[in-house]
Coordinates of N, CA, C and O in Angstrom, one line a residue:
X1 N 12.3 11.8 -13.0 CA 11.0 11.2 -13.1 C 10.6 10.6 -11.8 O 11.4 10.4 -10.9
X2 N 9.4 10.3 -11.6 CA 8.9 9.8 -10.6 C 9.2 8.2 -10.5 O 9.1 7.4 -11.4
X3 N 9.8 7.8 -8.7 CA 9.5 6.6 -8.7 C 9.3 6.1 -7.3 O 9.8 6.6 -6.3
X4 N 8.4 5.1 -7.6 CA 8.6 4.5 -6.4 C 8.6 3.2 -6.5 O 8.3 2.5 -7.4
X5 N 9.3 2.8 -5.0 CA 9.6 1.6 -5.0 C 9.4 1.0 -3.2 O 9.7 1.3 -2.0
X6 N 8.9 0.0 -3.8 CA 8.3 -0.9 -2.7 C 9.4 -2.0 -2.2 O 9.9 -2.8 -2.9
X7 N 9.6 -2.0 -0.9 CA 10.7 -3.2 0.0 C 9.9 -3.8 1.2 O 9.0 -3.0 1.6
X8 N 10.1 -4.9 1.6 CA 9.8 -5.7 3.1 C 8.5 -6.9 2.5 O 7.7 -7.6 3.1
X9 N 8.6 -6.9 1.7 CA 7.6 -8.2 1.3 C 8.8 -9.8 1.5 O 10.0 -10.0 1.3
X10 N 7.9 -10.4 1.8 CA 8.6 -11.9 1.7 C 7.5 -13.1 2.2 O 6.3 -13.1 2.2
X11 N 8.2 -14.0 2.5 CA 7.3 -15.4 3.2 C 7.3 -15.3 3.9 O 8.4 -15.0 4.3
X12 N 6.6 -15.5 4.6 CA 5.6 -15.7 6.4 C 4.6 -16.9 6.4 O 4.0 -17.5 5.5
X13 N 4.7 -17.0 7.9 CA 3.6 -18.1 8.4 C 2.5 -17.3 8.9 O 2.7 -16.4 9.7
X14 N 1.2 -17.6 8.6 CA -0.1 -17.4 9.1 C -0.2 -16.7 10.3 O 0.2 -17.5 11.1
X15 N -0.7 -15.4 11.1 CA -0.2 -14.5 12.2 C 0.7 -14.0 12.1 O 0.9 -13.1 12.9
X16 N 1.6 -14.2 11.2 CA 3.2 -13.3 11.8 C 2.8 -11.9 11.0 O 1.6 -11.7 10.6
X17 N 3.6 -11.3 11.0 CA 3.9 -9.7 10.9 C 5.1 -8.9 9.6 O 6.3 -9.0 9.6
X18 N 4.4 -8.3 8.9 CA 5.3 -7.8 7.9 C 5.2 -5.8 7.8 O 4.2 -5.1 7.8
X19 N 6.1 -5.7 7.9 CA 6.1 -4.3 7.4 C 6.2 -3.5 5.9 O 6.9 -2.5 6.2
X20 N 6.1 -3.5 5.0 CA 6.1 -2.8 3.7 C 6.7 -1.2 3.6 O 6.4 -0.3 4.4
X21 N 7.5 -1.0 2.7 CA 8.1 0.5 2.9 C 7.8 0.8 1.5 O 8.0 -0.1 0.6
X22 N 7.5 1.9 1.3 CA 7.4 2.5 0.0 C 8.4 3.8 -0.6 O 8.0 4.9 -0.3
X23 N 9.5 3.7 -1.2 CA 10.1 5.0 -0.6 C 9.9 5.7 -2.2 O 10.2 5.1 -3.3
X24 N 9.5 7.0 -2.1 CA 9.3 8.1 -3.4 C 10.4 8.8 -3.8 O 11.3 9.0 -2.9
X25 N 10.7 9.2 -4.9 CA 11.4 9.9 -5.5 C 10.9 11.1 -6.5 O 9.8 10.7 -6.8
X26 N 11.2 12.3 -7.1 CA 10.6 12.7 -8.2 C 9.5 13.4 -7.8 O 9.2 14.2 -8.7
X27 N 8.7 13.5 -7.0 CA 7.8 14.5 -6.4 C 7.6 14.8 -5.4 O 7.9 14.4 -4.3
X28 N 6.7 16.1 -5.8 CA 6.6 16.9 -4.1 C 5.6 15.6 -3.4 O 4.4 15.3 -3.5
X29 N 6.8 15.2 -2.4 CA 5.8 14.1 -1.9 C 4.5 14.1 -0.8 O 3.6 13.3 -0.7
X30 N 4.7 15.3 0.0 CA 3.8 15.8 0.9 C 2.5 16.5 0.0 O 1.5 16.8 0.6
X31 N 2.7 16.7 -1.4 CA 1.3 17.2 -1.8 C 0.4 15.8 -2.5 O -0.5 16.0 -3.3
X32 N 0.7 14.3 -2.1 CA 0.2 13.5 -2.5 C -0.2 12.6 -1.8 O 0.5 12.3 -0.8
X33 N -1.5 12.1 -2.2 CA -2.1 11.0 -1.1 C -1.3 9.8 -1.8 O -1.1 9.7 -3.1
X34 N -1.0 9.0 -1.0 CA -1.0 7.8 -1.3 C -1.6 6.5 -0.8 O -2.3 6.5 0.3
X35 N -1.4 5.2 -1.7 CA -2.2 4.1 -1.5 C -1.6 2.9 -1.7 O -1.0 2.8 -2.8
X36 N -1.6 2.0 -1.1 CA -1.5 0.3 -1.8 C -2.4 -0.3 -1.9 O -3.5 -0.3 -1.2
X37 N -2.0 -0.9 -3.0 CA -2.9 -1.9 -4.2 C -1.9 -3.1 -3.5 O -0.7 -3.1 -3.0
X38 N -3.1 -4.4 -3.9 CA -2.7 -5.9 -3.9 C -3.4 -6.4 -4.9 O -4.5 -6.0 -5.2
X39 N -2.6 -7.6 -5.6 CA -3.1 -8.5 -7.0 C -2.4 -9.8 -6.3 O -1.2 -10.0 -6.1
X40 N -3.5 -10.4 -6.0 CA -3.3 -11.6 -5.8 C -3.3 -12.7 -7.6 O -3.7 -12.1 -8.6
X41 N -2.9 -14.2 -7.8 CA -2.7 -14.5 -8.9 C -4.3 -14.6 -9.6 O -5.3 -14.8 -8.8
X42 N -4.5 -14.4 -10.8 CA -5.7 -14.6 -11.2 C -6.8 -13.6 -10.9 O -8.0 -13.7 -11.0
X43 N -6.2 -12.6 -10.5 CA -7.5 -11.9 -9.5 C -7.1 -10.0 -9.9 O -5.9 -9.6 -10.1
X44 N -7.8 -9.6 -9.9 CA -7.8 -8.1 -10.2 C -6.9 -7.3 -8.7 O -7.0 -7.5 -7.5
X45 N -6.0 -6.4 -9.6 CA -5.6 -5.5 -8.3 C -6.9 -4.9 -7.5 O -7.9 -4.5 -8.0
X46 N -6.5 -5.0 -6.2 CA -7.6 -4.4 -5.1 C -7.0 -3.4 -4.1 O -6.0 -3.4 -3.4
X47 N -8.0 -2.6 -4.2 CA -7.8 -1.5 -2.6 C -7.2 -2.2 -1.3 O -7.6 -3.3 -0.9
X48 N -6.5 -1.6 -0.8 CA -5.6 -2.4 0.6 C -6.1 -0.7 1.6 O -7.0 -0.5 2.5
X49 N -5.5 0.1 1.0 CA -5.3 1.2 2.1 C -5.1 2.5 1.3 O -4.6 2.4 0.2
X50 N -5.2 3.7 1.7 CA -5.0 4.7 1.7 C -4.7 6.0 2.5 O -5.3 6.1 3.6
X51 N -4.2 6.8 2.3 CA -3.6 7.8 3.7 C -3.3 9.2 3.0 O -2.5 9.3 2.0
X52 N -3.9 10.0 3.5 CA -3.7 11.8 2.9 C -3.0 12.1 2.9 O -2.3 11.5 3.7
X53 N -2.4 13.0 2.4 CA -0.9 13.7 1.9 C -0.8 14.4 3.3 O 0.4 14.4 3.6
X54 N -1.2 14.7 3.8 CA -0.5 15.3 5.6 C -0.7 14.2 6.5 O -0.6 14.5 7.7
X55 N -0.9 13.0 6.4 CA -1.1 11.9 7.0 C -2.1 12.0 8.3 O -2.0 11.4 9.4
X56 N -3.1 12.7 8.0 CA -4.1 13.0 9.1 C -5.7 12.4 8.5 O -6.7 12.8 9.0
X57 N -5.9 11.6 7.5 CA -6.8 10.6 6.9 C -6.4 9.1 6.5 O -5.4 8.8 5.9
X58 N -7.2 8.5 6.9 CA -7.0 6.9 6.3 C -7.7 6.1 6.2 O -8.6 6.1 7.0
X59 N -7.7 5.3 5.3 CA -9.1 4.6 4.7 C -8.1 2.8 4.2 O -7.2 2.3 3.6
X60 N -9.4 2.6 5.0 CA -8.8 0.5 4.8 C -9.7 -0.1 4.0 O -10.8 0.3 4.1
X61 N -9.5 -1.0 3.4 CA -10.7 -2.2 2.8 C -11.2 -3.3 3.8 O -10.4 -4.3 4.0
X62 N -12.1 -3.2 4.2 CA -13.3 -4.1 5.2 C -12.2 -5.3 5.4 O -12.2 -5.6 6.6
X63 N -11.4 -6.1 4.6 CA -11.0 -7.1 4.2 C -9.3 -7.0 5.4 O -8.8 -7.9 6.1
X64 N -9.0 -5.9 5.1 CA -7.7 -5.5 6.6 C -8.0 -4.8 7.1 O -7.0 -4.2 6.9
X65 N -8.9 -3.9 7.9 CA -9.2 -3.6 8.7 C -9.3 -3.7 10.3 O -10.3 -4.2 10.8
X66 N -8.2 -3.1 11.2 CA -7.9 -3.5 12.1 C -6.5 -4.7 12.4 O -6.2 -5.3 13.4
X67 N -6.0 -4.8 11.0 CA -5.3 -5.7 11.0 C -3.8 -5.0 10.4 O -2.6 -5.2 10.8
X68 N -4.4 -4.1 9.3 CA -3.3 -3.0 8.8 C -3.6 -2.0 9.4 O -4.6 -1.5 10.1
X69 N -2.4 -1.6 9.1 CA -2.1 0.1 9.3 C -1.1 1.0 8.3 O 0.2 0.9 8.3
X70 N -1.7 1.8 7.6 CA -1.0 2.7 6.7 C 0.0 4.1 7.7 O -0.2 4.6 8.8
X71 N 0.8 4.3 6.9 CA 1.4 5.6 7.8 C 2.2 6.1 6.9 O 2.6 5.5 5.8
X72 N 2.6 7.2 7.2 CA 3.6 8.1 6.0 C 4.9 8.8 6.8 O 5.0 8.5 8.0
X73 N 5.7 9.5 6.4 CA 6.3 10.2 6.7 C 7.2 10.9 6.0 O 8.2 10.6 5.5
X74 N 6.6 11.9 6.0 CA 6.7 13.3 5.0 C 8.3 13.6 4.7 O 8.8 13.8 3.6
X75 N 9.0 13.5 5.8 CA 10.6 14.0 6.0 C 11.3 13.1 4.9 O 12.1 13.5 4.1
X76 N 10.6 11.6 5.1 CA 11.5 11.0 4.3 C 10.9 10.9 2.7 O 11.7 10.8 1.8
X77 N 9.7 10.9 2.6 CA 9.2 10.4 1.2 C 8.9 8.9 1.6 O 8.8 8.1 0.7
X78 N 8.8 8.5 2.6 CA 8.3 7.1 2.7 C 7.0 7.3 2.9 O 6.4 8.4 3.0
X79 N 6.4 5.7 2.8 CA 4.9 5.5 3.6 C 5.0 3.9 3.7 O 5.9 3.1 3.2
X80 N 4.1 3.5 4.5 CA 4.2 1.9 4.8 C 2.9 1.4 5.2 O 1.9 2.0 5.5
X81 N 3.1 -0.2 4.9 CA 2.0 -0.6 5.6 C 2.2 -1.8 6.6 O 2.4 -3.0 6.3
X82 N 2.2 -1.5 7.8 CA 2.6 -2.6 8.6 C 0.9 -3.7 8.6 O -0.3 -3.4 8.6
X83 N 1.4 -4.7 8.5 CA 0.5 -5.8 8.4 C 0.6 -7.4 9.3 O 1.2 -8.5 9.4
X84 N -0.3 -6.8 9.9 CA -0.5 -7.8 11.2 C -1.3 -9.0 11.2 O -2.3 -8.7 10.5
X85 N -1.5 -10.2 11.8 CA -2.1 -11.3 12.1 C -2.2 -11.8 10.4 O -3.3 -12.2 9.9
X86 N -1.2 -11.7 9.9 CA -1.9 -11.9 8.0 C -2.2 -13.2 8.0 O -1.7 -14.0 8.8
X87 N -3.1 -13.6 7.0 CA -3.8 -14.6 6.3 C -3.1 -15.0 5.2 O -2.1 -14.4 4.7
X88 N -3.6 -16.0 4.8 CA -3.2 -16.6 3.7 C -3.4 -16.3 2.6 O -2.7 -16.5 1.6
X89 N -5.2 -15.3 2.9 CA -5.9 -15.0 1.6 C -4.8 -13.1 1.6 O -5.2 -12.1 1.1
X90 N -4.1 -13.2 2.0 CA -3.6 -11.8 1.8 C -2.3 -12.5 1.0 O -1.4 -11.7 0.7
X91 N -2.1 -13.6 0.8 CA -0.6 -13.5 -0.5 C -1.4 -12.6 -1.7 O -2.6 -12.6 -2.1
X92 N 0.0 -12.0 -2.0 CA -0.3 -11.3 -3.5 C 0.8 -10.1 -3.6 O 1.2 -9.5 -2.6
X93 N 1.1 -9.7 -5.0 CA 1.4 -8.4 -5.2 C 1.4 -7.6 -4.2 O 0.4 -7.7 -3.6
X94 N 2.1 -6.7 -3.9 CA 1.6 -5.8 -2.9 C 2.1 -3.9 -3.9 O 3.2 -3.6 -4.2
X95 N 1.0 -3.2 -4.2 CA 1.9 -1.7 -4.9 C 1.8 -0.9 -3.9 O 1.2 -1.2 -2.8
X96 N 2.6 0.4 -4.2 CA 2.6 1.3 -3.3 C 1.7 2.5 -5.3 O 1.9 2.2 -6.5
X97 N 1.0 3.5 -4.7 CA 0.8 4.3 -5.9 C 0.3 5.7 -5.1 O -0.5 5.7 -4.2
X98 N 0.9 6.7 -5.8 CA 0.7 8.2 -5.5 C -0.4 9.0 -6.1 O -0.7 8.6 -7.2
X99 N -1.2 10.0 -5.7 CA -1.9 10.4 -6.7 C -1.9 12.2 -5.7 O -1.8 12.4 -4.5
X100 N -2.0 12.8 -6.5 CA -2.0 14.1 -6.5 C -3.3 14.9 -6.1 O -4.2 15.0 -6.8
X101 N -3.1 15.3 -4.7 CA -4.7 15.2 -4.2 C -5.1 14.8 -3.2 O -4.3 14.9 -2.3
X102 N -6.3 14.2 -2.9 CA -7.0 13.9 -1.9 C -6.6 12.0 -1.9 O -5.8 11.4 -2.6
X103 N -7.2 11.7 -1.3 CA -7.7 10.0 -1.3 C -8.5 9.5 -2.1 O -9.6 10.0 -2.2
X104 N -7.9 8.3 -2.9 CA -9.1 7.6 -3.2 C -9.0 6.1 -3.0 O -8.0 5.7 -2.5
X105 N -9.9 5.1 -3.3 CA -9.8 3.6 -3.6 C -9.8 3.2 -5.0 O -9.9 2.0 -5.1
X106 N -9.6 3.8 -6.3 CA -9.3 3.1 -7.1 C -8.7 2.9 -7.7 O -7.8 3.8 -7.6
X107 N -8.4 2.0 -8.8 CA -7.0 1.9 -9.7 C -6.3 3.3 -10.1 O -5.2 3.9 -9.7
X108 N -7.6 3.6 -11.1 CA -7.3 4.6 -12.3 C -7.4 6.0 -11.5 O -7.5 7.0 -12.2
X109 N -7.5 6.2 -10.5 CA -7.2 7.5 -9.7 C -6.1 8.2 -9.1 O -5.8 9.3 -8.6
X110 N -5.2 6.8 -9.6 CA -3.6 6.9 -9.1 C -2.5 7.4 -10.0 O -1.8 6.5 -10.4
X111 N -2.3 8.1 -10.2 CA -1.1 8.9 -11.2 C 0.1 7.6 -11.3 O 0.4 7.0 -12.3
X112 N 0.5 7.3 -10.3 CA 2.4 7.1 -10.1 C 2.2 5.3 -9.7 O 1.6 5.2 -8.6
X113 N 2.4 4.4 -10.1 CA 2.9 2.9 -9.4 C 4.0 2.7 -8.8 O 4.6 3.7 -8.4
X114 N 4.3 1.9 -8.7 CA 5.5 1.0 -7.9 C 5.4 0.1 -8.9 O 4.7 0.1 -9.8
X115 N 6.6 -0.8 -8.5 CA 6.6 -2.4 -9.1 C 6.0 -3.0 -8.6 O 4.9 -3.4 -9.1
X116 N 6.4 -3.3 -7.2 CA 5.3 -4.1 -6.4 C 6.2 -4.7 -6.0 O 7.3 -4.7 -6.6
X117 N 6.0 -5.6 -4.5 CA 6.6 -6.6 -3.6 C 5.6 -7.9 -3.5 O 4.4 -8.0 -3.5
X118 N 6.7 -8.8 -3.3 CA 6.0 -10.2 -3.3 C 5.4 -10.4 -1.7 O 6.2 -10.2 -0.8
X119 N 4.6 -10.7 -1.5 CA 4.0 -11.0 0.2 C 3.1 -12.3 0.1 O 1.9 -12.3 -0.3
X120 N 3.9 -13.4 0.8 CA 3.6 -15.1 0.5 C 3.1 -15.3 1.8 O 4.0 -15.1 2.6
X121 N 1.9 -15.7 2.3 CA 1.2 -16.0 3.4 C 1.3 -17.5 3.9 O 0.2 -17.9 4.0
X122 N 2.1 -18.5 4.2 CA 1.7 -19.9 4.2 C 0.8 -20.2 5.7 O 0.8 -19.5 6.7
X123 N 0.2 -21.2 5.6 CA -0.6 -21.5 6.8 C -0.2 -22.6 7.0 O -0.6 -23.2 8.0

């Protein structure tokens, strides 16, 4: 079965720097785009990022832009999101989710989840 699973989430202080890893199992992982989602508490999961199954497209939400960076790597079944100068308003859930295909931004476009990792922002 398919899985994936999300590591490198934790507590940070305001500016510092987190890397996120997503590692797949269970599918041809190069024929899928993948994406992270964030759910902060109270608040609907949101678009973070997305990156094409040959890792030559990428699409950010206005909100990290310039601040993330999505990347993949085919060899392994991973993908990541390194996350820089973070905010406070970026604590939340963080998923990793697969979808079979091209890119997109939304929930219900995504086949495969993660559990998710915790990413705590303090200022």
């Amino acid at each position: 079965q398919v899985q994936l699973a999300e590591t490198g989430g934790g507590l940070v202080q305001a500016g510092d720097s987190l890397r996120l890893t997503c590692a797949a199992s269970g599918l041809t992982f190069s024929s899928y785009a993948m994406g992270w989602f964030r759910q902060a508490p109270g608040k609907e999961r949101e678009f973070v990022a997305t990156i094409s199954a040959s890792g030559g497209f990428t699409r950010y939400a206005e909100s990290v832009k310039g601040r993330f960076t999505i990347s993949r790597d085919n060899a392994k079944n991973t993908v990541h999101l390194q996350m820089n100068s973070l905010k406070p308003e970026d604590t939340a859930v963080y998923y990793c989710a697969a979808r079979r295909g091209s890119t997109a931004t939304m929930n219900n476009q995504y086949d495969y989840w993660g559990q998710g990792t915790q990413v705590t922002v303090s200022s």
